[in-house]
Amino acid sequence: ADTPLFIADNGVRAFVIPGSSTPVEGLPGGSSADALLPELANATISHDRAGLVSLTVERGAPPPPPKEKLVSMNGKFVTVKDPPPPGPNGTGFVITTSGGNSDTPGETAAILDRTNLVVGTVLEGMDVIERIAGLPTVKDNSSSPFFAVAKSIGDKRATVAEQAFGKPFAKVTVAKCGIVAEAPPPAPVEVAE
């Protein structure tokens, strides 16, 4: 079976109070990944090996053009545009794997280098990452003429199906994961003269 070059999680879509649609205000770091853009521009670590953990900082492509829809306002039909989807908010992440179903792993690394900031590495449990990457996933069906027609007429089922492309059929839950402890600074070395 083909193993992807990386596994990804899109992160939290919106920061809201549970059970409501009220947004949470005053988040540490803000509600977007804009503060990480300078670090991404100066990044020196490439996504060239397995086990790298990185945060999604930028969207891989420009946002799609706003969709227009006809709605009724005050008894008249008016065309309104849907707002573009929000950009990354710093909660999405990628873990690179050792496998690959691409003939151009360097190209995939270059794409990740433009959009993701390497923040760490997997210390233990790479076998678990490989098992997650090996799970069967929903195949990309965007080349189907039925999908193309549904997408072009704005069928929401096509949008929902598209969001599932590449996601595993089984639910993956990470529990009891570790936190990397900050290492104490090394003791000063005394030099005898």
Coordinates of C-alpha atoms in Angstrom, one line a residue:
A1 CA 0.0 0.0 0.0
D2 CA 1.1 3.5 -0.7
T3 CA 2.3 5.5 2.4
P4 CA 2.0 9.2 2.3
L5 CA 5.0 11.5 2.7
F6 CA 3.4 13.1 5.8
I7 CA 0.3 12.9 8.0
A8 CA -1.5 16.1 8.8
D9 CA -4.2 17.5 11.1
N10 CA -6.0 20.7 10.1
G11 CA -6.3 21.8 13.7
V12 CA -9.0 23.8 15.4
R13 CA -11.3 25.5 12.8
A14 CA -12.7 28.1 15.2
F15 CA -12.1 29.1 18.7
V16 CA -15.6 29.2 20.2
I17 CA -17.1 28.8 23.7
P18 CA -18.3 25.2 23.8
G19 CA -22.0 24.8 23.1
S20 CA -22.3 28.2 21.4
S21 CA -21.1 30.1 18.4
T22 CA -19.5 32.9 20.5
P23 CA -15.9 33.3 19.6
V24 CA -13.3 33.2 22.3
E25 CA -11.4 36.5 22.6
G26 CA -7.9 37.3 23.8
L27 CA -6.2 34.1 22.9
P28 CA -2.5 34.0 23.6
G29 CA -0.7 34.3 20.2
G30 CA -3.9 35.5 18.6
S31 CA -6.4 33.6 16.4
S32 CA -4.2 33.4 13.4
A33 CA -0.7 32.2 12.6
D34 CA 0.5 35.6 11.4
A35 CA 3.0 35.9 14.2
L36 CA 4.8 32.9 12.8
L37 CA 5.2 34.3 9.3
P38 CA 8.6 36.0 10.0
E39 CA 9.9 32.7 11.5
L40 CA 8.7 30.8 8.4
A41 CA 10.4 33.3 6.1
N42 CA 13.7 32.7 8.0
A43 CA 13.3 29.0 8.5
T44 CA 16.5 26.9 8.0
I45 CA 15.2 23.4 8.6
S46 CA 13.8 21.6 5.6
H47 CA 11.1 18.8 5.6
D48 CA 13.7 16.3 4.2
R49 CA 13.5 13.5 6.7
A50 CA 11.0 11.4 8.7
G51 CA 9.7 12.4 12.1
L52 CA 9.7 16.2 11.7
V53 CA 6.8 18.0 13.4
S54 CA 5.7 21.3 11.9
L55 CA 3.0 23.9 12.3
T56 CA 0.9 25.0 9.4
V57 CA 1.5 28.7 9.0
E58 CA 0.3 29.6 5.5
R59 CA -2.3 28.3 3.1
G60 CA -0.7 26.2 0.3
A61 CA -2.7 28.1 -2.4
P62 CA -4.5 31.4 -2.5
P63 CA -8.0 31.3 -1.1
P64 CA -10.7 30.4 -3.6
P65 CA -12.7 33.3 -5.1
P66 CA -15.7 34.1 -3.0
K67 CA -18.9 32.2 -4.0
E68 CA -21.9 34.2 -4.9
K69 CA -25.4 33.2 -3.9
L70 CA -28.9 34.6 -4.3
V71 CA -30.7 35.4 -1.0
S72 CA -33.8 37.2 -0.1
M73 CA -33.4 40.5 1.9
N74 CA -36.3 42.7 2.8
G75 CA -38.5 41.1 0.1
K76 CA -35.9 41.5 -2.7
F77 CA -33.4 39.0 -4.1
V78 CA -29.8 40.1 -3.6
T79 CA -26.6 38.5 -4.6
V80 CA -24.1 38.2 -1.7
K81 CA -20.6 36.7 -1.5
D82 CA -19.6 34.1 1.0
P83 CA -16.6 35.2 3.0
P84 CA -13.4 33.3 2.2
P85 CA -12.4 30.4 4.6
P86 CA -10.2 31.5 7.4
G87 CA -6.4 31.0 7.1
P88 CA -4.4 28.7 9.3
N89 CA -4.6 29.6 13.0
G90 CA -1.4 27.8 14.3
T91 CA -3.2 24.7 15.5
G92 CA -2.7 22.6 12.3
F93 CA 0.3 20.4 12.1
V94 CA 2.2 17.9 9.9
I95 CA 4.5 15.0 10.8
T96 CA 6.7 13.7 8.0
T97 CA 6.9 9.9 7.5
S98 CA 9.6 7.8 5.9
G99 CA 7.3 6.4 3.2
G100 CA 6.2 8.1 0.1
N101 CA 3.7 7.7 -2.7
S102 CA 5.2 10.5 -4.7
D103 CA 7.9 10.3 -7.3
T104 CA 9.1 13.7 -6.2
P105 CA 9.6 13.7 -2.4
G106 CA 11.8 16.8 -2.8
E107 CA 8.9 18.7 -4.4
T108 CA 6.6 17.7 -1.5
A109 CA 9.3 18.9 1.0
A110 CA 9.6 22.2 -0.9
I111 CA 5.8 22.7 -0.6
L112 CA 5.9 22.0 3.1
D113 CA 8.9 24.3 3.5
R114 CA 6.8 27.2 2.0
T115 CA 3.7 26.6 4.2
N116 CA 4.9 24.9 7.5
L117 CA 7.4 25.8 10.2
V118 CA 9.4 22.9 11.7
V119 CA 9.1 23.0 15.5
G120 CA 10.3 19.6 16.6
T121 CA 10.9 16.0 16.0
V122 CA 9.4 12.7 17.0
L123 CA 11.5 11.3 19.8
E124 CA 9.7 8.0 20.4
G125 CA 6.8 6.2 18.7
M126 CA 7.7 6.6 15.1
D127 CA 6.2 3.1 14.6
V128 CA 2.8 4.6 15.7
I129 CA 3.2 7.4 13.1
E130 CA 3.9 4.8 10.4
R131 CA 0.8 2.8 11.4
I132 CA -1.3 6.0 11.3
A133 CA 0.1 6.8 7.9
G134 CA -0.7 3.3 6.7
L135 CA -4.4 3.5 7.5
P136 CA -6.7 3.3 4.5
T137 CA -7.9 6.8 3.5
V138 CA -10.7 8.3 1.4
K139 CA -9.5 8.4 -2.2
D140 CA -9.5 11.7 -4.0
N141 CA -12.4 11.5 -6.5
S142 CA -12.2 15.0 -7.9
S143 CA -11.6 13.7 -11.4
S144 CA -15.0 12.0 -11.5
P145 CA -17.4 13.8 -13.8
F146 CA -20.2 13.4 -11.2
F147 CA -18.1 15.2 -8.6
A148 CA -17.2 18.0 -11.1
V149 CA -20.8 18.6 -11.9
A150 CA -21.9 18.6 -8.2
K151 CA -19.0 21.0 -7.4
S152 CA -19.9 23.3 -10.2
I153 CA -23.5 23.6 -9.2
G154 CA -22.6 24.2 -5.6
D155 CA -23.8 20.9 -4.2
K156 CA -22.7 20.9 -0.5
R157 CA -22.3 17.2 -0.6
A158 CA -19.4 17.6 -3.0
T159 CA -17.8 20.1 -0.6
V160 CA -18.2 17.7 2.3
A161 CA -16.8 14.8 0.2
E162 CA -13.8 17.0 -0.8
Q163 CA -13.0 17.7 2.8
A164 CA -12.8 14.0 3.5
F165 CA -10.3 13.3 0.7
G166 CA -7.1 11.8 2.1
K167 CA -8.5 11.4 5.6
P168 CA -8.5 7.9 7.2
F169 CA -11.7 5.9 7.4
A170 CA -10.9 5.1 11.1
K171 CA -10.9 7.8 13.7
V172 CA -7.4 8.4 15.1
T173 CA -7.2 9.6 18.7
V174 CA -3.9 10.6 20.3
A175 CA -4.0 10.0 24.1
K176 CA -1.3 10.1 26.8
C177 CA 1.2 11.8 24.6
G178 CA 4.3 13.3 26.1
I179 CA 5.5 16.8 26.5
V180 CA 9.1 17.6 25.7
A181 CA 10.6 18.8 28.9
E182 CA 12.9 21.8 28.7
A183 CA 16.4 20.7 29.3
P184 CA 18.5 22.5 32.0
P185 CA 21.4 24.6 30.6
P186 CA 24.7 22.7 30.5
A187 CA 27.0 23.3 33.5
P188 CA 29.8 25.7 32.7
V189 CA 33.1 24.0 32.0
E190 CA 36.1 25.2 33.9
V191 CA 39.3 25.5 31.9
A192 CA 42.6 25.1 33.8
E193 CA 45.2 27.6 32.7

